[in-house]
Each structure stands twice: as structure tokens, then as C-alpha cells.
Amino acid sequence: MQSIESLLATIAVKRSVGSKENDQLLSFCETYARSLGYEVQSQPVPSFTWIGSLSFLRLAEESCTVLPSPFSRSCSVRAPLVFASQPSSLQALDASSSLLVLHGRLAEKPIDDETLLDLIASTKAKAVICLTASHASTGLSPFPLIRSAGFPIPSCYAPSSLLESLFQAKEDRLVVPLQLFSETEEHAGRQLFFTLPDSKPNVLVTAALDTPLHSPGALFHASSIAAILALMGCKPKPAVAWLLSNAQAYGQLRGTAAFLQAQVPHIEQVVSLTALGCRQSRLVYQSWDSSLATDLEKLGLEATDALLPRFASELPELVLTSSNQKLLGSVRDTQLDTSACIDLQLLKDQSTTIDELLTHCGRFE
């Protein structure tokens, strides 16, 4: 059985859906699980790969370069501009005949809040232009503000220095042409579901295997995958099934949908692992109607109200993560999400605590 350090080193590589690395890691994890005596179900995950290229908007005779947001659809539209700099500006805003320009407070950091994304989508804009400056952690300038695969409006991002020119275009009552070039391709992916022979598991422990484009994804979620593989080699837990989900990045949640469609034992609740082992952290949790929260309180763990990625299967769910949300938020979905963010001893300690939870709390005995 490999050490958690070795497992982490193998997994913490760029591994977006459709990439060679993603396929290779699935094969590695499948072989590893079989070597531990697990039965393996390979669940098909129909998904998409995405490629975006330099795109353009025109202001009078000037052509300005923009970049499609991850998983944005392509578009070719002409419309006047409307602006929003804070969430209150979006309330009851009808932008159905306009291009919506997001700037100021709304464009300070990537938007992961589904409520805010829904509010932007409710404007029904023809397209969204996000004006961003320098990312606080990576220095990337501009950076993608919207990065959700489920966001329904074509969107792009451009330097915040473009704001003055766009204000002038509005004052001049220009109809602005915007053309976004992006392409999605179908990909016949898969994910892995592990159970012990002749077991009847009722709890699923899961983490996402894939990463966003260009991110090594050490905290999100290589450390959690490494912990799962290490935990599978500990004391057998017949009540537990394990899932390495795929096609979850950018809010696709295609792995969740594939799991719900697969023929699996009756699962009553989910334990999701995310961002384990983050430096200067302790293990914390978030509960969505999970009966396991009581057991965590007995272990001395604290709840967090941070906005956490979750499996979102409509089953009761417990998310276990690290407490240093400032560091987690600064590297999530970026090239800075490397193994340097991980304290290996802390990752081992957190894995031990999770093993204790899965071994000794009432429903697992």
C-alpha cells in the first residue's frame, strides 16, 4: 500500500476532464483499489471539454480583445451597454436587450456564490462582459469572474482599464458588436465506485478527481483523493462505499448526475471531502441534514459557514474540509493550487480523524 505522500504526488497534476492525465489517473486508481481487494464499478460520465480563444468587441473603429469565460457558449451579438458595479444594481434589472458590463465591487474576485450567479442570470442579458483587474493571489490580469458551467448567458472577461472606453460608448449610445469564440466537445468520461465484496454500504465517501483547466488542484481535490485511497487501505468498513467523481469542476456536477443514474447499493447519506491538509488549518465540517454531525461534535470538530463545494445529490450530506478559508479561497481553481499549500502531517492527522469517524461512530459499527 502506498503512502499518502506518494499518492498525493501522483494525483496532484493537471487533470481536467478529457485530458490524458485524467484518464491515466482513473486507470491508476482502479488498479490500486483492486489491489486492496475492492470491487470496482466504472460509471460512465458523459461530459464536455471546452476550448476558448481570443474574442472581440468593437467600439466605433476600435477592436478590443476579450476572453470567453470558462465553458461560456460562443455568440455573435450587437447591443447597447448597461452597467452594474454591486449586487443591488442587479435587482429587477432587465438587460434582455443589452450587453451587461460587470465592474467595481462585483468584479473584485471570482464569483462562486450561486445566489449571485442566479441574480446575474436573471437580468437575461444578451451577454455579460466582466471587467477584472489583477487576481489577488495569482496576479492573473484580467481573471475570469464567472467560471460556472451552469451559467446560462454567454460571458467573457477583459481588463478593467476598458471601463472608461465602455462608459464613453454608452454615452455615445453605441450599439456594440461582441463576438465570442469558444468550442465544447462531448467526452465519454467515467468515474469509479468502490465497495468491499458482499458488503451493503449505506454511506458514500466521495471527492472530485478532475480539476479546472490549468490548475494542479492539490487542495481541490488531490489531497482528498489521496486520503480516500489511504483510508480504503485501513480497517475494512463494509458500511462505506467510495466514489472518485469526475466532471465536477466549473459546477458541472456531471459526476453527481452519473452516480444517481448508476445501479448502486442503497446509499442513505454522503460524506464529501474537500481541501484536506491545508496549511495552518484544523478539520471542520458543514452539515446538510446529516446525522453524522453529532459524532463530529463528540470528536471536538467545529462547524463552518464557509461556501463549500459539495456533492449535491439531494441526500443528507456532510462536508469535511480545512478551516483556513482565506488560503483556500485565494488558490481555488488557479495555478497556485499546488502541493506547497499542503501540510503533509496535518493531512495524515485529518485522515486519521476521518478514519476514526468512519470506524467508530454508531452507524458504521
mmCIF file of C-alpha atoms in Angstrom:
data_model
loop_
_atom_site.group_PDB
_atom_site.id
_atom_site.type_symbol
_atom_site.label_atom_id
_atom_site.label_comp_id
_atom_site.label_asym_id
_atom_site.label_seq_id
_atom_site.Cartn_x
_atom_site.Cartn_y
_atom_site.Cartn_z
ATOM 1 C CA MET A 1 0.000 0.000 0.000
ATOM 2 C CA GLN A 2 1.385 3.385 -0.999
ATOM 3 C CA SER A 3 1.918 6.204 1.491
ATOM 4 C CA ILE A 4 -0.360 9.219 1.421
ATOM 5 C CA GLU A 5 2.648 11.320 0.332
ATOM 6 C CA SER A 6 3.226 9.078 -2.662
ATOM 7 C CA LEU A 7 -0.455 9.065 -3.558
ATOM 8 C CA LEU A 8 -0.628 12.853 -3.369
ATOM 9 C CA ALA A 9 2.416 13.248 -5.612
ATOM 10 C CA THR A 10 0.787 11.001 -8.214
ATOM 11 C CA ILE A 11 -2.599 12.735 -8.149
ATOM 12 C CA ALA A 12 -1.673 16.443 -7.807
ATOM 13 C CA VAL A 13 -1.299 17.113 -11.543
ATOM 14 C CA LYS A 14 -3.461 18.995 -14.030
ATOM 15 C CA ARG A 15 -6.245 16.517 -14.764
ATOM 16 C CA SER A 16 -9.198 18.213 -16.427
ATOM 17 C CA VAL A 17 -11.901 16.037 -17.962
ATOM 18 C CA GLY A 18 -10.863 14.741 -21.364
ATOM 19 C CA SER A 19 -7.147 15.045 -20.669
ATOM 20 C CA LYS A 20 -4.659 12.194 -20.879
ATOM 21 C CA GLU A 21 -3.766 12.775 -17.220
ATOM 22 C CA ASN A 22 -7.382 12.348 -16.121
ATOM 23 C CA ASP A 23 -7.656 9.024 -17.969
ATOM 24 C CA GLN A 24 -4.315 7.819 -16.615
ATOM 25 C CA LEU A 25 -5.283 8.610 -13.013
ATOM 26 C CA LEU A 26 -8.566 6.746 -13.377
ATOM 27 C CA SER A 27 -6.620 3.684 -14.519
ATOM 28 C CA PHE A 28 -4.149 4.081 -11.639
ATOM 29 C CA CYS A 29 -6.917 4.384 -9.018
ATOM 30 C CA GLU A 30 -8.793 1.419 -10.468
ATOM 31 C CA THR A 31 -5.700 -0.793 -10.308
ATOM 32 C CA TYR A 32 -4.895 0.450 -6.809
ATOM 33 C CA ALA A 33 -8.402 -0.301 -5.490
ATOM 34 C CA ARG A 34 -8.379 -3.801 -6.960
ATOM 35 C CA SER A 35 -5.017 -4.444 -5.299
ATOM 36 C CA LEU A 36 -6.710 -3.706 -1.943
ATOM 37 C CA GLY A 37 -9.465 -6.218 -2.681
ATOM 38 C CA TYR A 38 -12.233 -3.802 -3.674
ATOM 39 C CA GLU A 39 -14.856 -4.378 -6.303
ATOM 40 C CA VAL A 40 -14.808 -1.569 -8.878
ATOM 41 C CA GLN A 41 -17.741 -0.159 -10.816
ATOM 42 C CA SER A 42 -16.781 2.128 -13.693
ATOM 43 C CA GLN A 43 -19.649 4.604 -14.105
ATOM 44 C CA PRO A 44 -19.958 6.387 -17.465
ATOM 45 C CA VAL A 45 -19.876 10.178 -17.213
ATOM 46 C CA PRO A 46 -20.887 11.936 -20.425
ATOM 47 C CA SER A 47 -19.220 15.334 -20.216
ATOM 48 C CA PHE A 48 -17.674 18.122 -22.243
ATOM 49 C CA THR A 49 -14.236 19.552 -22.832
ATOM 50 C CA TRP A 50 -14.013 23.266 -23.558
ATOM 51 C CA ILE A 51 -11.657 25.489 -25.533
ATOM 52 C CA GLY A 52 -11.904 29.278 -25.687
ATOM 53 C CA SER A 53 -9.862 31.623 -27.857
ATOM 54 C CA LEU A 54 -9.289 35.350 -28.206
ATOM 55 C CA SER A 55 -12.546 37.142 -28.940
ATOM 56 C CA PHE A 56 -13.517 40.711 -29.734
ATOM 57 C CA LEU A 57 -15.819 43.630 -29.178
ATOM 58 C CA ARG A 58 -15.818 46.804 -31.265
ATOM 59 C CA LEU A 59 -16.125 50.373 -30.015
ATOM 60 C CA ALA A 60 -16.591 52.646 -33.037
ATOM 61 C CA GLU A 61 -13.465 51.899 -35.086
ATOM 62 C CA GLU A 62 -11.562 50.279 -32.194
ATOM 63 C CA SER A 63 -11.373 46.480 -31.794
ATOM 64 C CA CYS A 64 -10.875 45.307 -28.179
ATOM 65 C CA THR A 65 -9.750 41.822 -27.183
ATOM 66 C CA VAL A 66 -11.760 39.828 -24.640
ATOM 67 C CA LEU A 67 -11.540 36.222 -23.365
ATOM 68 C CA PRO A 68 -14.509 33.832 -23.106
ATOM 69 C CA SER A 69 -15.309 32.722 -19.569
ATOM 70 C CA PRO A 70 -14.681 29.014 -18.903
ATOM 71 C CA PHE A 71 -17.460 26.958 -20.508
ATOM 72 C CA SER A 72 -19.159 30.025 -21.968
ATOM 73 C CA ARG A 73 -21.048 29.460 -25.188
ATOM 74 C CA SER A 74 -19.903 31.236 -28.326
ATOM 75 C CA CYS A 75 -22.010 34.150 -29.513
ATOM 76 C CA SER A 76 -22.235 36.984 -32.018
ATOM 77 C CA VAL A 77 -24.443 39.806 -30.754
ATOM 78 C CA ARG A 78 -24.919 43.578 -31.162
ATOM 79 C CA ALA A 79 -26.459 45.577 -28.334
ATOM 80 C CA PRO A 80 -26.119 48.729 -26.218
ATOM 81 C CA LEU A 81 -24.370 48.560 -22.866
ATOM 82 C CA VAL A 82 -25.762 48.520 -19.332
ATOM 83 C CA PHE A 83 -23.543 48.584 -16.223
ATOM 84 C CA ALA A 84 -23.622 47.054 -12.724
ATOM 85 C CA SER A 85 -20.980 47.503 -10.031
ATOM 86 C CA GLN A 86 -22.674 45.949 -6.988
ATOM 87 C CA PRO A 87 -25.322 43.289 -6.322
ATOM 88 C CA SER A 88 -28.012 45.873 -5.569
ATOM 89 C CA SER A 89 -27.608 47.188 -9.132
ATOM 90 C CA LEU A 90 -28.825 43.821 -10.434
ATOM 91 C CA GLN A 91 -32.116 43.787 -8.530
ATOM 92 C CA ALA A 92 -35.015 43.877 -11.018
ATOM 93 C CA LEU A 93 -32.590 44.843 -13.819
ATOM 94 C CA ASP A 94 -33.907 43.980 -17.284
ATOM 95 C CA ALA A 95 -30.881 43.681 -19.589
ATOM 96 C CA SER A 96 -32.603 41.486 -22.168
ATOM 97 C CA SER A 97 -31.797 43.965 -24.962
ATOM 98 C CA SER A 98 -28.304 44.812 -23.714
ATOM 99 C CA LEU A 99 -24.776 43.672 -23.005
ATOM 100 C CA LEU A 100 -24.291 43.682 -19.224
ATOM 101 C CA VAL A 101 -20.936 45.052 -18.007
ATOM 102 C CA LEU A 102 -19.886 43.921 -14.517
ATOM 103 C CA HIS A 103 -17.245 46.034 -12.762
ATOM 104 C CA GLY A 104 -16.285 47.515 -9.395
ATOM 105 C CA ARG A 105 -17.296 45.517 -6.305
ATOM 106 C CA LEU A 106 -18.967 42.867 -8.429
ATOM 107 C CA ALA A 107 -15.692 42.141 -10.220
ATOM 108 C CA GLU A 108 -13.265 42.057 -7.289
ATOM 109 C CA LYS A 109 -12.950 38.257 -7.074
ATOM 110 C CA PRO A 110 -14.265 35.160 -8.889
ATOM 111 C CA ILE A 111 -17.976 34.656 -8.294
ATOM 112 C CA ASP A 112 -18.727 31.233 -6.795
ATOM 113 C CA ASP A 113 -21.912 32.244 -4.965
ATOM 114 C CA GLU A 114 -24.781 30.517 -6.781
ATOM 115 C CA THR A 115 -27.269 33.090 -5.479
ATOM 116 C CA LEU A 116 -25.278 35.930 -7.029
ATOM 117 C CA LEU A 117 -24.831 33.998 -10.280
ATOM 118 C CA ASP A 118 -28.583 33.433 -10.396
ATOM 119 C CA LEU A 119 -29.137 37.151 -9.828
ATOM 120 C CA ILE A 120 -26.851 37.993 -12.762
ATOM 121 C CA ALA A 121 -28.600 35.408 -14.933
ATOM 122 C CA SER A 122 -32.000 36.865 -14.002
ATOM 123 C CA THR A 123 -31.100 40.044 -15.918
ATOM 124 C CA LYS A 124 -31.431 37.970 -19.137
ATOM 125 C CA ALA A 125 -28.609 39.957 -20.746
ATOM 126 C CA LYS A 126 -27.613 39.037 -24.307
ATOM 127 C CA ALA A 127 -24.061 38.556 -22.953
ATOM 128 C CA VAL A 128 -22.003 39.551 -19.910
ATOM 129 C CA ILE A 129 -18.711 41.450 -20.088
ATOM 130 C CA CYS A 130 -16.682 41.157 -16.855
ATOM 131 C CA LEU A 131 -14.017 43.821 -16.270
ATOM 132 C CA THR A 132 -11.439 42.483 -13.815
ATOM 133 C CA ALA A 133 -8.107 43.764 -12.553
ATOM 134 C CA SER A 134 -5.355 41.623 -11.007
ATOM 135 C CA HIS A 135 -6.274 38.412 -9.150
ATOM 136 C CA ALA A 136 -5.323 38.959 -5.505
ATOM 137 C CA SER A 137 -3.290 35.729 -5.302
ATOM 138 C CA THR A 138 -2.163 34.696 -8.767
ATOM 139 C CA GLY A 139 -1.598 38.140 -10.248
ATOM 140 C CA LEU A 140 -3.516 36.995 -13.336
ATOM 141 C CA SER A 141 -4.893 40.094 -15.032
ATOM 142 C CA PRO A 142 -7.601 40.011 -16.163
ATOM 143 C CA PHE A 143 -9.013 36.918 -14.471
ATOM 144 C CA PRO A 144 -12.249 35.025 -15.210
ATOM 145 C CA LEU A 145 -15.009 36.341 -12.970
ATOM 146 C CA ILE A 146 -17.653 33.792 -13.985
ATOM 147 C CA ARG A 147 -16.455 30.188 -14.164
ATOM 148 C CA SER A 148 -19.611 28.119 -13.757
ATOM 149 C CA ALA A 149 -20.545 25.634 -16.466
ATOM 150 C CA GLY A 150 -24.171 26.102 -15.495
ATOM 151 C CA PHE A 151 -24.237 29.855 -16.120
ATOM 152 C CA PRO A 152 -26.744 30.275 -18.976
ATOM 153 C CA ILE A 153 -25.575 33.556 -20.574
ATOM 154 C CA PRO A 154 -22.502 33.878 -22.843
ATOM 155 C CA SER A 155 -19.835 35.725 -20.881
ATOM 156 C CA CYS A 156 -16.286 36.997 -21.232
ATOM 157 C CA TYR A 157 -13.680 38.908 -19.262
ATOM 158 C CA ALA A 158 -11.414 41.835 -20.122
ATOM 159 C CA PRO A 159 -9.049 44.285 -18.363
ATOM 160 C CA SER A 160 -10.696 46.776 -16.014
ATOM 161 C CA SER A 161 -8.836 49.518 -17.921
ATOM 162 C CA LEU A 162 -11.503 49.114 -20.626
ATOM 163 C CA LEU A 163 -14.165 50.625 -18.345
ATOM 164 C CA GLU A 164 -13.673 54.252 -19.423
ATOM 165 C CA SER A 165 -13.996 53.355 -23.110
ATOM 166 C CA LEU A 166 -17.177 51.386 -22.410
ATOM 167 C CA PHE A 167 -18.666 54.275 -20.427
ATOM 168 C CA GLN A 168 -17.928 56.516 -23.400
ATOM 169 C CA ALA A 169 -19.613 54.036 -25.730
ATOM 170 C CA LYS A 170 -22.735 54.161 -23.560
ATOM 171 C CA GLU A 171 -22.669 57.958 -23.519
ATOM 172 C CA ASP A 172 -22.356 57.936 -27.323
ATOM 173 C CA ARG A 173 -25.291 55.476 -27.492
ATOM 174 C CA LEU A 174 -23.256 52.981 -29.463
ATOM 175 C CA VAL A 175 -24.589 49.564 -30.360
ATOM 176 C CA VAL A 176 -21.601 47.366 -29.517
ATOM 177 C CA PRO A 177 -20.795 44.201 -31.505
ATOM 178 C CA LEU A 178 -19.429 41.308 -29.404
ATOM 179 C CA GLN A 179 -18.130 38.053 -30.828
ATOM 180 C CA LEU A 180 -17.049 35.182 -28.559
ATOM 181 C CA PHE A 181 -15.182 32.175 -29.949
ATOM 182 C CA SER A 182 -15.420 29.024 -27.858
ATOM 183 C CA GLU A 183 -15.981 25.363 -28.512
ATOM 184 C CA THR A 184 -17.220 22.434 -26.458
ATOM 185 C CA GLU A 185 -16.750 18.806 -27.393
ATOM 186 C CA GLU A 186 -18.504 15.778 -25.985
ATOM 187 C CA HIS A 187 -16.308 13.427 -23.968
ATOM 188 C CA ALA A 188 -17.196 9.885 -22.915
ATOM 189 C CA GLY A 189 -15.623 10.009 -19.456
ATOM 190 C CA ARG A 190 -16.053 7.773 -16.427
ATOM 191 C CA GLN A 191 -15.740 7.715 -12.648
ATOM 192 C CA LEU A 192 -15.018 4.974 -10.124
ATOM 193 C CA PHE A 193 -17.224 3.490 -7.394
ATOM 194 C CA PHE A 194 -15.587 1.111 -4.882
ATOM 195 C CA THR A 195 -17.171 -1.372 -2.467
ATOM 196 C CA LEU A 196 -15.956 -4.315 -0.423
ATOM 197 C CA PRO A 197 -17.124 -7.732 -1.698
ATOM 198 C CA ASP A 198 -20.511 -8.853 -0.311
ATOM 199 C CA SER A 199 -20.977 -5.567 1.566
ATOM 200 C CA LYS A 200 -24.142 -3.482 1.882
ATOM 201 C CA PRO A 201 -22.894 0.098 2.219
ATOM 202 C CA ASN A 202 -25.286 2.864 3.178
ATOM 203 C CA VAL A 203 -22.817 5.772 3.343
ATOM 204 C CA LEU A 204 -20.862 7.201 0.419
ATOM 205 C CA VAL A 205 -17.472 8.898 0.906
ATOM 206 C CA THR A 206 -16.501 10.963 -2.126
ATOM 207 C CA ALA A 207 -14.203 13.595 -3.615
ATOM 208 C CA ALA A 208 -13.812 15.032 -7.104
ATOM 209 C CA LEU A 209 -10.977 13.746 -9.281
ATOM 210 C CA ASP A 210 -10.954 16.389 -12.031
ATOM 211 C CA THR A 211 -9.575 19.919 -11.966
ATOM 212 C CA PRO A 212 -10.329 23.148 -13.826
ATOM 213 C CA LEU A 213 -8.116 23.902 -16.811
ATOM 214 C CA HIS A 214 -4.501 24.800 -15.951
ATOM 215 C CA SER A 215 -4.769 24.018 -12.208
ATOM 216 C CA PRO A 216 -2.780 21.248 -10.463
ATOM 217 C CA GLY A 217 -5.649 21.035 -7.955
ATOM 218 C CA ALA A 218 -3.613 19.875 -4.964
ATOM 219 C CA LEU A 219 -6.095 21.148 -2.358
ATOM 220 C CA PHE A 220 -9.042 20.906 -4.757
ATOM 221 C CA HIS A 221 -9.074 17.888 -4.595
ATOM 222 C CA ALA A 222 -5.915 15.775 -4.873
ATOM 223 C CA SER A 223 -5.375 15.729 -1.106
ATOM 224 C CA SER A 224 -8.897 14.356 -0.606
ATOM 225 C CA ILE A 225 -8.452 11.683 -3.296
ATOM 226 C CA ALA A 226 -5.148 10.671 -1.668
ATOM 227 C CA ALA A 227 -6.914 10.491 1.699
ATOM 228 C CA ILE A 228 -9.679 8.288 0.259
ATOM 229 C CA LEU A 229 -7.196 5.841 -1.257
ATOM 230 C CA ALA A 230 -5.261 5.750 2.026
ATOM 231 C CA LEU A 231 -8.449 5.246 4.065
ATOM 232 C CA MET A 232 -9.508 2.382 1.817
ATOM 233 C CA GLY A 233 -6.380 0.554 2.937
ATOM 234 C CA CYS A 234 -7.216 0.906 6.642
ATOM 235 C CA LYS A 235 -9.593 -1.244 8.711
ATOM 236 C CA PRO A 236 -12.334 -2.599 6.391
ATOM 237 C CA LYS A 237 -15.606 -0.635 6.589
ATOM 238 C CA PRO A 238 -18.422 -2.667 4.967
ATOM 239 C CA ALA A 239 -20.934 0.154 5.552
ATOM 240 C CA VAL A 240 -18.900 2.557 3.413
ATOM 241 C CA ALA A 241 -18.745 2.920 -0.371
ATOM 242 C CA TRP A 242 -16.201 5.191 -2.048
ATOM 243 C CA LEU A 243 -16.617 7.340 -5.137
ATOM 244 C CA LEU A 244 -13.983 9.219 -7.143
ATOM 245 C CA SER A 245 -16.346 11.529 -9.006
ATOM 246 C CA ASN A 246 -15.465 13.173 -12.318
ATOM 247 C CA ALA A 247 -16.606 16.137 -14.421
ATOM 248 C CA GLN A 248 -17.418 18.179 -11.303
ATOM 249 C CA ALA A 249 -15.219 21.250 -11.986
ATOM 250 C CA TYR A 250 -16.813 24.555 -13.009
ATOM 251 C CA GLY A 251 -20.041 23.430 -11.358
ATOM 252 C CA GLN A 252 -20.764 20.800 -13.995
ATOM 253 C CA LEU A 253 -21.784 18.193 -11.366
ATOM 254 C CA ARG A 254 -21.952 15.581 -14.114
ATOM 255 C CA GLY A 255 -20.334 13.083 -11.755
ATOM 256 C CA THR A 256 -23.184 13.592 -9.305
ATOM 257 C CA ALA A 257 -25.738 13.004 -12.069
ATOM 258 C CA ALA A 258 -23.891 9.872 -13.243
ATOM 259 C CA PHE A 259 -23.870 8.447 -9.712
ATOM 260 C CA LEU A 260 -27.605 8.998 -9.301
ATOM 261 C CA GLN A 261 -28.254 7.162 -12.579
ATOM 262 C CA ALA A 262 -25.982 4.202 -11.781
ATOM 263 C CA GLN A 263 -27.088 0.923 -10.214
ATOM 264 C CA VAL A 264 -25.561 1.113 -6.726
ATOM 265 C CA PRO A 265 -26.459 -0.117 -3.224
ATOM 266 C CA HIS A 266 -28.949 1.931 -1.236
ATOM 267 C CA ILE A 267 -26.982 4.964 -0.040
ATOM 268 C CA GLU A 268 -28.563 6.973 2.759
ATOM 269 C CA GLN A 269 -26.086 9.833 3.102
ATOM 270 C CA VAL A 270 -22.870 11.299 1.734
ATOM 271 C CA VAL A 271 -19.557 12.356 3.286
ATOM 272 C CA SER A 272 -17.726 14.748 0.933
ATOM 273 C CA LEU A 273 -14.030 15.502 1.366
ATOM 274 C CA THR A 274 -12.585 18.741 0.035
ATOM 275 C CA ALA A 275 -9.358 20.698 0.535
ATOM 276 C CA LEU A 276 -7.902 18.462 3.237
ATOM 277 C CA GLY A 277 -4.488 19.178 4.748
ATOM 278 C CA CYS A 278 -4.427 22.916 4.063
ATOM 279 C CA ARG A 279 -1.604 24.638 5.949
ATOM 280 C CA GLN A 280 -2.419 26.343 9.253
ATOM 281 C CA SER A 281 -5.795 24.636 9.488
ATOM 282 C CA ARG A 282 -7.910 22.336 11.566
ATOM 283 C CA LEU A 283 -10.557 19.917 10.329
ATOM 284 C CA VAL A 284 -14.038 21.495 10.212
ATOM 285 C CA TYR A 285 -17.377 20.400 8.805
ATOM 286 C CA GLN A 286 -20.626 21.544 7.272
ATOM 287 C CA SER A 287 -23.832 19.534 7.533
ATOM 288 C CA TRP A 288 -26.901 19.323 5.321
ATOM 289 C CA ASP A 289 -29.248 17.234 7.489
ATOM 290 C CA SER A 290 -26.519 14.664 8.214
ATOM 291 C CA SER A 291 -26.958 12.554 11.331
ATOM 292 C CA LEU A 292 -23.168 12.243 11.464
ATOM 293 C CA ALA A 293 -22.782 15.831 12.685
ATOM 294 C CA THR A 294 -23.419 14.634 16.247
ATOM 295 C CA ASP A 295 -20.482 12.237 16.006
ATOM 296 C CA LEU A 296 -18.223 15.046 14.800
ATOM 297 C CA GLU A 297 -19.203 17.189 17.764
ATOM 298 C CA LYS A 298 -18.165 14.314 20.023
ATOM 299 C CA LEU A 299 -14.795 14.295 18.248
ATOM 300 C CA GLY A 300 -14.426 18.012 19.024
ATOM 301 C CA LEU A 301 -14.799 19.294 15.456
ATOM 302 C CA GLU A 302 -16.341 22.694 14.762
ATOM 303 C CA ALA A 303 -18.847 23.653 12.067
ATOM 304 C CA THR A 304 -18.027 26.234 9.388
ATOM 305 C CA ASP A 305 -20.360 28.547 7.472
ATOM 306 C CA ALA A 306 -17.951 28.961 4.527
ATOM 307 C CA LEU A 307 -19.197 28.488 0.974
ATOM 308 C CA LEU A 308 -18.032 24.932 0.240
ATOM 309 C CA PRO A 309 -18.125 22.760 -2.875
ATOM 310 C CA ARG A 310 -20.330 19.756 -2.263
ATOM 311 C CA PHE A 311 -21.630 16.621 -3.982
ATOM 312 C CA ALA A 312 -25.184 17.995 -4.003
ATOM 313 C CA SER A 313 -27.053 14.735 -4.602
ATOM 314 C CA GLU A 314 -30.139 15.702 -2.526
ATOM 315 C CA LEU A 315 -29.106 13.098 0.051
ATOM 316 C CA PRO A 316 -28.122 14.208 3.560
ATOM 317 C CA GLU A 317 -24.516 15.350 3.248
ATOM 318 C CA LEU A 318 -21.553 16.081 5.483
ATOM 319 C CA VAL A 319 -18.633 18.073 4.040
ATOM 320 C CA LEU A 320 -15.249 17.788 5.750
ATOM 321 C CA THR A 321 -12.656 20.426 4.925
ATOM 322 C CA SER A 322 -9.842 22.591 6.305
ATOM 323 C CA SER A 323 -10.509 25.755 8.285
ATOM 324 C CA ASN A 324 -8.075 28.134 6.534
ATOM 325 C CA GLN A 325 -10.651 29.529 4.115
ATOM 326 C CA LYS A 326 -8.510 32.571 3.333
ATOM 327 C CA LEU A 327 -5.798 30.405 1.766
ATOM 328 C CA LEU A 328 -8.325 28.057 0.175
ATOM 329 C CA GLY A 329 -10.225 30.916 -1.427
ATOM 330 C CA SER A 330 -7.067 32.524 -2.783
ATOM 331 C CA VAL A 331 -5.821 29.454 -4.672
ATOM 332 C CA ARG A 332 -9.032 27.682 -5.676
ATOM 333 C CA ASP A 333 -9.179 26.958 -9.426
ATOM 334 C CA THR A 334 -5.808 28.639 -10.035
ATOM 335 C CA GLN A 335 -2.277 27.556 -10.918
ATOM 336 C CA LEU A 336 -1.277 28.282 -7.300
ATOM 337 C CA ASP A 337 -3.238 25.290 -6.011
ATOM 338 C CA THR A 338 -0.079 23.206 -5.588
ATOM 339 C CA SER A 339 1.280 20.775 -3.006
ATOM 340 C CA ALA A 340 3.078 23.696 -1.354
ATOM 341 C CA CYS A 341 -0.307 24.585 0.161
ATOM 342 C CA ILE A 342 -0.500 21.237 1.958
ATOM 343 C CA ASP A 343 0.874 20.279 5.366
ATOM 344 C CA LEU A 344 1.501 16.545 4.994
ATOM 345 C CA GLN A 345 1.423 15.855 8.728
ATOM 346 C CA LEU A 346 -1.864 17.716 9.011
ATOM 347 C CA LEU A 347 -3.249 15.720 6.066
ATOM 348 C CA LYS A 348 -2.278 12.499 7.859
ATOM 349 C CA ASP A 349 -3.841 13.714 11.115
ATOM 350 C CA GLN A 350 -7.078 14.722 9.404
ATOM 351 C CA SER A 351 -7.219 11.361 7.614
ATOM 352 C CA THR A 352 -6.823 9.626 10.968
ATOM 353 C CA THR A 353 -9.734 11.629 12.387
ATOM 354 C CA ILE A 354 -11.899 10.743 9.387
ATOM 355 C CA ASP A 355 -10.963 7.079 9.768
ATOM 356 C CA GLU A 356 -11.996 7.281 13.418
ATOM 357 C CA LEU A 357 -15.329 8.789 12.413
ATOM 358 C CA LEU A 358 -15.969 6.098 9.810
ATOM 359 C CA THR A 359 -14.850 3.273 12.114
ATOM 360 C CA HIS A 360 -16.362 4.172 15.468
ATOM 361 C CA CYS A 361 -19.452 6.290 15.071
ATOM 362 C CA GLY A 362 -22.665 4.365 15.668
ATOM 363 C CA ARG A 363 -23.985 3.715 12.183
ATOM 364 C CA PHE A 364 -20.671 2.192 10.999
ATOM 365 C CA GLU A 365 -20.212 -0.393 13.741
#
